[in-house]
mmCIF file of C-alpha atoms in Angstrom:
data_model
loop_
_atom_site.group_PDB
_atom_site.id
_atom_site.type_symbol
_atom_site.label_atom_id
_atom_site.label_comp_id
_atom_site.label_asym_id
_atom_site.label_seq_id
_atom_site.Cartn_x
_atom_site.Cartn_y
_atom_site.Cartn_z
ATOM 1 C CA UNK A 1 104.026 85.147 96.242
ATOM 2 C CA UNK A 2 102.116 88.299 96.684
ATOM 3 C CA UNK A 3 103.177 91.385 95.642
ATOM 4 C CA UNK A 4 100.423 94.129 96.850
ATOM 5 C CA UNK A 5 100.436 95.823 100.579
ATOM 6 C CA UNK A 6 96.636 96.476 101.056
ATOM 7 C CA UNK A 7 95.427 98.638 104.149
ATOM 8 C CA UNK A 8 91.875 99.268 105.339
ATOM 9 C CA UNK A 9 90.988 101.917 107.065
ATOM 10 C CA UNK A 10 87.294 102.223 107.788
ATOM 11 C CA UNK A 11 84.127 100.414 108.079
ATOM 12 C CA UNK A 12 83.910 97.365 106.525
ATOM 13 C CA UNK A 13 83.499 93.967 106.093
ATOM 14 C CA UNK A 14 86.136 91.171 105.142
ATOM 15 C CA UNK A 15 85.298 88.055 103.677
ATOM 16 C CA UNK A 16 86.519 85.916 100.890
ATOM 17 C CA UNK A 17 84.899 84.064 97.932
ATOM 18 C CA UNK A 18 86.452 82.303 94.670
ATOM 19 C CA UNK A 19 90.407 83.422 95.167
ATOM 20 C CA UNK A 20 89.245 87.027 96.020
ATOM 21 C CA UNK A 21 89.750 88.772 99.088
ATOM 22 C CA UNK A 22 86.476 91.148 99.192
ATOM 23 C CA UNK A 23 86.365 94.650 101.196
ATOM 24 C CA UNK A 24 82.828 96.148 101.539
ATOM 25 C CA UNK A 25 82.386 99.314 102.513
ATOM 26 C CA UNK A 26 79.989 101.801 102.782
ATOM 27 C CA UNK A 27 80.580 102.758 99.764
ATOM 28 C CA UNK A 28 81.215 99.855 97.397
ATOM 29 C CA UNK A 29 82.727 96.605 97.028
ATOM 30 C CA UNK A 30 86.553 96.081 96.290
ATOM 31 C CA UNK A 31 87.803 92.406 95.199
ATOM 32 C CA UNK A 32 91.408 92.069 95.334
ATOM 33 C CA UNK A 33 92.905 88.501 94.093
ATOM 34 C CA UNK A 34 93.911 86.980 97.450
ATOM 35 C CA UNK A 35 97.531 85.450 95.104
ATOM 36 C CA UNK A 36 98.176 89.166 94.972
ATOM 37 C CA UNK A 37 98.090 90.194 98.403
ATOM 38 C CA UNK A 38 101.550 89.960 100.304
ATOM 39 C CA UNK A 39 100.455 92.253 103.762
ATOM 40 C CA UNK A 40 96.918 93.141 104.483
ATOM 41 C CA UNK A 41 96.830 95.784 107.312
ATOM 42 C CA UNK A 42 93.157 95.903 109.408
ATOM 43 C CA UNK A 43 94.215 99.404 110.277
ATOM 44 C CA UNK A 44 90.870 100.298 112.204
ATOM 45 C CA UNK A 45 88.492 98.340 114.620
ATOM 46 C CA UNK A 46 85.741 99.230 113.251
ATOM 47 C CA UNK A 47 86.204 96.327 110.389
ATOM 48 C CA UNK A 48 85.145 92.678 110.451
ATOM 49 C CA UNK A 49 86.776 89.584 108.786
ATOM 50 C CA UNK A 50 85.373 86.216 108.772
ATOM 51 C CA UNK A 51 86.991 83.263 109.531
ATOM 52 C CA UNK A 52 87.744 81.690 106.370
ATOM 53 C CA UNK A 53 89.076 84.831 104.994
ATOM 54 C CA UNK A 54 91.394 84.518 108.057
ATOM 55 C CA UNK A 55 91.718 80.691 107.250
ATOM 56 C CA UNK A 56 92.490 81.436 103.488
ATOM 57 C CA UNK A 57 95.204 84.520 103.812
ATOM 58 C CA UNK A 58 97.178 81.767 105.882
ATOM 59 C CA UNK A 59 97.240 79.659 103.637
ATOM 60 C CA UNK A 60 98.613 81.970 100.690
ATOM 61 C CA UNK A 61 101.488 82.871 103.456
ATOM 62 C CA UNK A 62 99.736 86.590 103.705
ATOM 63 C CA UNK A 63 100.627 88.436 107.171
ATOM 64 C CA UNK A 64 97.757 90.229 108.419
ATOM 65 C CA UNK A 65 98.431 92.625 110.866
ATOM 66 C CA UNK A 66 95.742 94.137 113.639
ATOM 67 C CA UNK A 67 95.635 97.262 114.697
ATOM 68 C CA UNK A 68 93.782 98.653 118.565
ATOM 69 C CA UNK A 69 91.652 101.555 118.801
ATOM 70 C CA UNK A 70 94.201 104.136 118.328
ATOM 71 C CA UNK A 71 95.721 102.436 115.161
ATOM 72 C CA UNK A 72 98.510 101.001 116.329
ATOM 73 C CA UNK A 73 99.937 97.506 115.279
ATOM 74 C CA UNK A 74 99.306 94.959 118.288
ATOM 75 C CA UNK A 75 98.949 91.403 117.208
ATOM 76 C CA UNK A 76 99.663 89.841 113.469
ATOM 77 C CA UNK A 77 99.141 86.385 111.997
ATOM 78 C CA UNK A 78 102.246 83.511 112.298
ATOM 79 C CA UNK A 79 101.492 80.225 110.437
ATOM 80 C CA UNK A 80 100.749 77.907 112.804
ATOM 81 C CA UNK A 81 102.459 74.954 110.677
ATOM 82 C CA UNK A 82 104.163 76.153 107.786
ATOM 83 C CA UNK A 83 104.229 73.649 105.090
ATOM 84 C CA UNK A 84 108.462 73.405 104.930
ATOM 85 C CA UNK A 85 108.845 73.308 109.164
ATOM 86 C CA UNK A 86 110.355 70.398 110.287
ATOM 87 C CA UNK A 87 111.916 68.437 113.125
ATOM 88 C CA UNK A 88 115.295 68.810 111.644
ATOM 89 C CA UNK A 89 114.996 72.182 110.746
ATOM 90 C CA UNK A 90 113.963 73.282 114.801
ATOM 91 C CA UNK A 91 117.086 70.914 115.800
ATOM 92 C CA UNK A 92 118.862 73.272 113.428
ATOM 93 C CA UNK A 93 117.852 76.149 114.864
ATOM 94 C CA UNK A 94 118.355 75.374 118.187
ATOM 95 C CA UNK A 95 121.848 73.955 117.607
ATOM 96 C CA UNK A 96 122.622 77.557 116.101
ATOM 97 C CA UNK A 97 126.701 77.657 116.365
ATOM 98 C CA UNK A 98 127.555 80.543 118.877
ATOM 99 C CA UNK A 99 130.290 81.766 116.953
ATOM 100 C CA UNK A 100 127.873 82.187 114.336
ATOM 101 C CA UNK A 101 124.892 84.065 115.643
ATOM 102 C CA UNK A 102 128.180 86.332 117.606
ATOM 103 C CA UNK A 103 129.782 87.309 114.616
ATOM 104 C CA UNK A 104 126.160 87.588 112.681
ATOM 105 C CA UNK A 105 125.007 90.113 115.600
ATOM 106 C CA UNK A 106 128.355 92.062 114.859
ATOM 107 C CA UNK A 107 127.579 92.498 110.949
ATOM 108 C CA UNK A 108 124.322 93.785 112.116
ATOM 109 C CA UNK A 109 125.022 96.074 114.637
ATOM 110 C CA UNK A 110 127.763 97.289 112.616
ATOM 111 C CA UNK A 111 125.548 97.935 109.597
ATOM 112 C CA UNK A 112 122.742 99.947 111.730
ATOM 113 C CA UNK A 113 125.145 101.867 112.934
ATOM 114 C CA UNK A 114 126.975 103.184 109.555
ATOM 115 C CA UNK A 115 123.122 103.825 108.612
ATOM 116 C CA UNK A 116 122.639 105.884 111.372
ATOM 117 C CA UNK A 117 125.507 107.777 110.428
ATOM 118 C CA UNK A 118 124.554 107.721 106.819
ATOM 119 C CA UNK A 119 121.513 109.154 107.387
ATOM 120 C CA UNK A 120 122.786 111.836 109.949
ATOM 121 C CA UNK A 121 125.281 112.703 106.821
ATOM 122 C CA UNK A 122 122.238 113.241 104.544
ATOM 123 C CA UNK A 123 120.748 115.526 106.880
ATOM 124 C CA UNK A 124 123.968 117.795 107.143
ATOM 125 C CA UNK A 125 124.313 116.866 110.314
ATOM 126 C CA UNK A 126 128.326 116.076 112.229
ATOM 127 C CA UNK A 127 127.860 112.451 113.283
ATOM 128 C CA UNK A 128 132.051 112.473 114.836
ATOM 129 C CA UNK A 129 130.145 111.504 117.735
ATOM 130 C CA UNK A 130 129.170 108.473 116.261
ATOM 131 C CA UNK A 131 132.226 107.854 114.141
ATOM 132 C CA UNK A 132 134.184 107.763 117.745
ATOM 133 C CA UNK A 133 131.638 104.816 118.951
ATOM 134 C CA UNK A 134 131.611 102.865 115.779
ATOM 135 C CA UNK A 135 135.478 102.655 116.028
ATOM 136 C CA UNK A 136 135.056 100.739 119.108
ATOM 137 C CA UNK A 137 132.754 97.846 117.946
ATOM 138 C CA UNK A 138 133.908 94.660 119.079
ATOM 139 C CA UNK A 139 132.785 91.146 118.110
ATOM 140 C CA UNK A 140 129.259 90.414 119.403
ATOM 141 C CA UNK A 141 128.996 94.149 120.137
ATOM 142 C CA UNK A 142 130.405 93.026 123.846
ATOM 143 C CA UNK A 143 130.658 96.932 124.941
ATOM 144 C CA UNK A 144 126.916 97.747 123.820
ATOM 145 C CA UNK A 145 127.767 100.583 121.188
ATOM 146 C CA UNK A 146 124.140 100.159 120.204
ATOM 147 C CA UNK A 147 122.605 101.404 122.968
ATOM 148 C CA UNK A 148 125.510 104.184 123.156
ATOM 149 C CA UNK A 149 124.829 105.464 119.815
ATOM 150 C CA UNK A 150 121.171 105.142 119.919
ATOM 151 C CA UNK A 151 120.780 107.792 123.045
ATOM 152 C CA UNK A 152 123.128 109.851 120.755
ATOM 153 C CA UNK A 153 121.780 109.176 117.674
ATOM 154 C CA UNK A 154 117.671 110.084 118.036
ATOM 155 C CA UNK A 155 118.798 113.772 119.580
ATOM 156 C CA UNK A 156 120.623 114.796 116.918
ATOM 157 C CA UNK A 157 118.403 113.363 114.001
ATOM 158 C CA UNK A 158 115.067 115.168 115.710
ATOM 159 C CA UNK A 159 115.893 117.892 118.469
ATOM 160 C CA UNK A 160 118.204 118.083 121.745
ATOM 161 C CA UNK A 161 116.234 116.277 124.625
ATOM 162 C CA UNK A 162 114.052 113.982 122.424
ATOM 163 C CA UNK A 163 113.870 110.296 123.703
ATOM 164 C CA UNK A 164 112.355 107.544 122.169
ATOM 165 C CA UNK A 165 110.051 106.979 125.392
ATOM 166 C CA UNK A 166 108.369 110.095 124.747
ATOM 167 C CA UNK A 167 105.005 110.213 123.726
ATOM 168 C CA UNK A 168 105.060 112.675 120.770
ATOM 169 C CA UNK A 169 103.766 111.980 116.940
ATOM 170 C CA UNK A 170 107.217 111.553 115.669
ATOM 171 C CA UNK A 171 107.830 108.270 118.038
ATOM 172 C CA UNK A 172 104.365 106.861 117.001
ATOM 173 C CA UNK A 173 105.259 107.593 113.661
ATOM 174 C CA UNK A 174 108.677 105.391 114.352
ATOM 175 C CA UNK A 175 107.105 102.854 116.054
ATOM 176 C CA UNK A 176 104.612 102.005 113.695
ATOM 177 C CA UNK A 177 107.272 101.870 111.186
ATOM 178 C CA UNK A 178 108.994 99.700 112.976
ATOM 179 C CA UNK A 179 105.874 97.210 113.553
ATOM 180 C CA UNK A 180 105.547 96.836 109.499
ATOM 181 C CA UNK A 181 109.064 96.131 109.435
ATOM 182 C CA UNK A 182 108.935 93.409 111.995
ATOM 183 C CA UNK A 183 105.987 92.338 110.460
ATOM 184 C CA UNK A 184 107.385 91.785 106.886
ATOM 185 C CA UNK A 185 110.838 89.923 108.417
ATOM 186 C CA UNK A 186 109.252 87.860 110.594
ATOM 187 C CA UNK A 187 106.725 86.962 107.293
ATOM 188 C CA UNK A 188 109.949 85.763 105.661
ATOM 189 C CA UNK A 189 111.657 84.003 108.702
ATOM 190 C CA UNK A 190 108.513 82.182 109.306
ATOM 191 C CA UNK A 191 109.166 81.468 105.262
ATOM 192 C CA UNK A 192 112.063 79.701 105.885
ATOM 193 C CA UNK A 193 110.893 77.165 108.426
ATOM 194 C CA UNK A 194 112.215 79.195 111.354
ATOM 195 C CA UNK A 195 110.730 79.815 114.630
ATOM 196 C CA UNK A 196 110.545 84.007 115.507
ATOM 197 C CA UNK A 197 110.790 83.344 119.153
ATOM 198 C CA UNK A 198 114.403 82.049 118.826
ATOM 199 C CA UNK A 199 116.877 84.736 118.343
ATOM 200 C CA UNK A 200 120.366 85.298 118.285
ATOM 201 C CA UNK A 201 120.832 88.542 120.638
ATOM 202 C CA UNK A 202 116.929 89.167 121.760
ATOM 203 C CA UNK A 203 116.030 86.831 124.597
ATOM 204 C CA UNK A 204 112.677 87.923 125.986
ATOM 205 C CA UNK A 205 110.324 85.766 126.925
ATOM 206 C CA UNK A 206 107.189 88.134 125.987
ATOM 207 C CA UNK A 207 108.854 88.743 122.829
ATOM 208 C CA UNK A 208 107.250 86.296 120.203
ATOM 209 C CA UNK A 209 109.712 87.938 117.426
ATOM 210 C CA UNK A 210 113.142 87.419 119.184
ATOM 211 C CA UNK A 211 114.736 86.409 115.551
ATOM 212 C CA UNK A 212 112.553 88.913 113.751
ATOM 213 C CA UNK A 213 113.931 92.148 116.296
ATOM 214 C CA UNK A 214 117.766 91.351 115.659
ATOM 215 C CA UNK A 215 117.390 90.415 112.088
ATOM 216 C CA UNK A 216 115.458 94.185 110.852
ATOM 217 C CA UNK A 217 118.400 96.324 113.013
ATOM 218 C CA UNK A 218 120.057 97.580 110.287
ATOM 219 C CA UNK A 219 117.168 98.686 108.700
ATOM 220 C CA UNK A 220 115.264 101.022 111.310
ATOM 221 C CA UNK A 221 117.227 104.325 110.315
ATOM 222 C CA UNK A 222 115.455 103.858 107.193
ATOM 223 C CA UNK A 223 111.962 104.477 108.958
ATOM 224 C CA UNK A 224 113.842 106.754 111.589
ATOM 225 C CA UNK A 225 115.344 108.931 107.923
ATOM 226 C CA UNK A 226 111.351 109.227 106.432
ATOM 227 C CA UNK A 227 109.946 110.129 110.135
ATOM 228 C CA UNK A 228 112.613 112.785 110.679
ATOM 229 C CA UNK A 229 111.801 115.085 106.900
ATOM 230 C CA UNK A 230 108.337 115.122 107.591
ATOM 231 C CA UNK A 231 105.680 117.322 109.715
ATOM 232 C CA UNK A 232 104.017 114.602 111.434
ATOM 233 C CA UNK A 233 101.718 116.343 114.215
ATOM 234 C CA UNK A 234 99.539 113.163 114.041
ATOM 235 C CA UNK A 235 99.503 109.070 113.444
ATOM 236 C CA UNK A 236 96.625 109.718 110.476
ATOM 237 C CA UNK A 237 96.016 107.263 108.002
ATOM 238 C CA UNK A 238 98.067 109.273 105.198
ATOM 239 C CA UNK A 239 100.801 108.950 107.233
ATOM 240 C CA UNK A 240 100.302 104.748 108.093
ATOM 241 C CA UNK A 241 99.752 104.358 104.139
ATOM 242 C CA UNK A 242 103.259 106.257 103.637
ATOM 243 C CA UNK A 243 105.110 104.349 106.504
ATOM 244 C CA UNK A 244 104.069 101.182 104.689
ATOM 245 C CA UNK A 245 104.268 101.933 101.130
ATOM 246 C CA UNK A 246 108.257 102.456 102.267
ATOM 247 C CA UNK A 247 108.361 98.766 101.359
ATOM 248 C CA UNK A 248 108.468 99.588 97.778
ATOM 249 C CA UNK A 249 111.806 102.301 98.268
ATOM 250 C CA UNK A 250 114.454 102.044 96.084
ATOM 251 C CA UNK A 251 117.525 101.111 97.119
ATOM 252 C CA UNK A 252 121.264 99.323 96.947
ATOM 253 C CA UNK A 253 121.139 96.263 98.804
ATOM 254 C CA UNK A 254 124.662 94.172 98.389
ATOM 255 C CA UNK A 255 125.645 96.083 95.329
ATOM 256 C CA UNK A 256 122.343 95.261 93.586
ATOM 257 C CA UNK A 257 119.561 97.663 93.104
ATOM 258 C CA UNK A 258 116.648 96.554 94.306
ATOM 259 C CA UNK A 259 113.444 97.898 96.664
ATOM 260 C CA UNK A 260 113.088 97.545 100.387
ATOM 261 C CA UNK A 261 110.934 94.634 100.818
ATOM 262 C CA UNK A 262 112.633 92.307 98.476
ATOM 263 C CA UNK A 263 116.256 93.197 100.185
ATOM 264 C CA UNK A 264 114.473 92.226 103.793
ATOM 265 C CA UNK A 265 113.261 88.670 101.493
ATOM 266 C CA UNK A 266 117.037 88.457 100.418
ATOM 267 C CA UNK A 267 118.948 89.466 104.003
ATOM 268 C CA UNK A 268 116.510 87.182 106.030
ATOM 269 C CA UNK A 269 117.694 84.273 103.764
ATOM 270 C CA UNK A 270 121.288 85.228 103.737
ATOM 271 C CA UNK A 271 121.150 85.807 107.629
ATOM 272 C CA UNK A 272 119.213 81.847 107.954
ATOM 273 C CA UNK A 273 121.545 80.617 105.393
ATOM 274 C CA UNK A 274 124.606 81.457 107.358
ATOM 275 C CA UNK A 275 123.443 80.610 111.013
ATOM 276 C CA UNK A 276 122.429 76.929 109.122
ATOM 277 C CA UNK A 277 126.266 76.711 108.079
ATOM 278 C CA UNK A 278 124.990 77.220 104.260
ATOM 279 C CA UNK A 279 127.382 79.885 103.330
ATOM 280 C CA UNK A 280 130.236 82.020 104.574
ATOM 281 C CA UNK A 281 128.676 85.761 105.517
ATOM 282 C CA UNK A 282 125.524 87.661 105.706
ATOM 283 C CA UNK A 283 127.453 90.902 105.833
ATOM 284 C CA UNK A 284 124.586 93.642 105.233
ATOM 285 C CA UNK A 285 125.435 96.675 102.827
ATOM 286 C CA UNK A 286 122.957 98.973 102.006
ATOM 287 C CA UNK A 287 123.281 102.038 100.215
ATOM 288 C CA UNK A 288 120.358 105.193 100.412
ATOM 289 C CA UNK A 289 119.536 107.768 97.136
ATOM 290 C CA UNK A 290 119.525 111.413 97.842
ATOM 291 C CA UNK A 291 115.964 111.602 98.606
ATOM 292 C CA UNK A 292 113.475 109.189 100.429
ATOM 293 C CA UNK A 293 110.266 109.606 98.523
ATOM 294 C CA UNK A 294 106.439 108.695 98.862
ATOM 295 C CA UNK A 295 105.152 106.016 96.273
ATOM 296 C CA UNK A 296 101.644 105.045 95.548
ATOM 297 C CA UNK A 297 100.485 101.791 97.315
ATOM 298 C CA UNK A 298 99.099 99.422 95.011
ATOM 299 C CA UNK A 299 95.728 99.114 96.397
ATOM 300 C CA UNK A 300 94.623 101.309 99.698
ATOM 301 C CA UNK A 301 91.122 100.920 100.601
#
């Protein structure tokens, strides 16, 4: 399995040849080995990529994510057969226990909202107002305290009067954060032989990543926590390459130290594992450092 997030950002050209995913530019020629490569972001429109480069990143189980004209995630790749999908693991799915995916939703509404408050605390910031609403968290989250935190939550993190429907840097900031998140679960649901459409709160029917929006809850106030230090006045590239080099943050994921993206590999399993019947929680604890910082991607082109 890859390891390296790689992100291109101007004009070029993407084809493959002998293993190697190769970038041209105007300015020279990068070759990056394609069983290296575990996200490649197209993060401009002015780039082409031919088909079997397309055909080949499938294959090695890379996600590669497209962005529009303004740089903005829209579409991604999904497997269209992965090699360990089967009849009697979609039966599985869809015979999901209830009780299961209720008291699974619980864990993780229950964890994003201590990390909401968690990060709120880091900040210096009284979060009694969200201490009163996590006290009344019931099983399948029944009385909505997600939504009733969230309206109370983004104010006090950013400024009095901000909502999330505004368009401002600091939400395009979060919601492309967000999109590399849901990219990078639903890379490791689709791992597992499960379908994204199927969730176990999220019903939409536009929504091709029903599964993939519950399962990354508790781990938005980690984007929202990175968004809220900085001085974003713009989306720029800098500040894509940062959003997705937060894969590689260091944390405490179920008393083990770890970094983001292989706690996501390790909670989509646990959460699969339960719903299947395979073990007896997927409780999600997560503990932040003092400071979020900015680490080098491996490769940005």
């Amino acid at each position: 399995m890859g390891w390296r997030s790689v992100v291109v950002t101007q004009h070029s050209k993407i084809s493959y040849s002998g293993r190697r995913i190769i970038v041209q530019t105007n300015q020279n020629i990068n070759e990056i080995p394609i069983d290296d490569i575990e996200v490649l972001l197209i993060s401009t429109t002015q780039a082409v990529i031919t088909a079997r480069a397309v055909s080949e990143l499938a294959r090695a189980a890379v996600k590669v994510i497209f962005s529009d004209d303004t740089g903005e995630p829209v579409c991604e790749t999904v497997d269209y057969l992965p090699n360990n999908r089967s009849v009697s693991l979609l039966e599985q799915q869809f015979n999901w226990d209830d009780v299961r995916k209720e008291m699974l939703w619980t864990w993780l509404v229950t964890a994003k909202i201590q990390m909401q408050i968690t990060v709120l605390q880091k900040q210096q910031i009284d979060t009694s107002e969200l201490d009163y609403e996590f006290r009344k968290i019931e099983v399948n989250d029944v009385s909505n305290r997600e939504a009733v935190v969230a309206r109370k939550y983004f104010p006090l993190l950013f400024e009095t009067g901000f909502e999330r429907r505004n368009f401002q840097p600091a939400n395009a900031a979060l919601n492309y954060g967000y999109s590399i998140l849901l990219s990078f679960i639903n890379r490791n649901i689709v791992a597992t032989g499960c379908l994204t459409q199927l969730g176990i709160h999220h019903h939409n029917d536009e929504n091709q990543f029903n599964l993939g929006s519950d399962l990354m809850e508790p781990f938005r106030p980690i984007i929202d926590w990175w968004v809220s230090e900085q001085s974003i006045e713009a989306l720029t590239p800098e500040v894509k390459i940062k959003l997705i080099d937060l894969l590689n943050l260091e944390l405490k994921f179920n008393g083990k130290n770890t970094i983001l993206k292989n706690a996501l590999r390790t909670h989509v399993n646990n959460c699969i594992g339960y719903l299947n019947g395979e073990r007896e929680t997927a409780k999600v604890e997560v503990e932040l450092g003092d400071e979020i910082s900015d680490y080098a991607l491996n490769r940005n082109v």
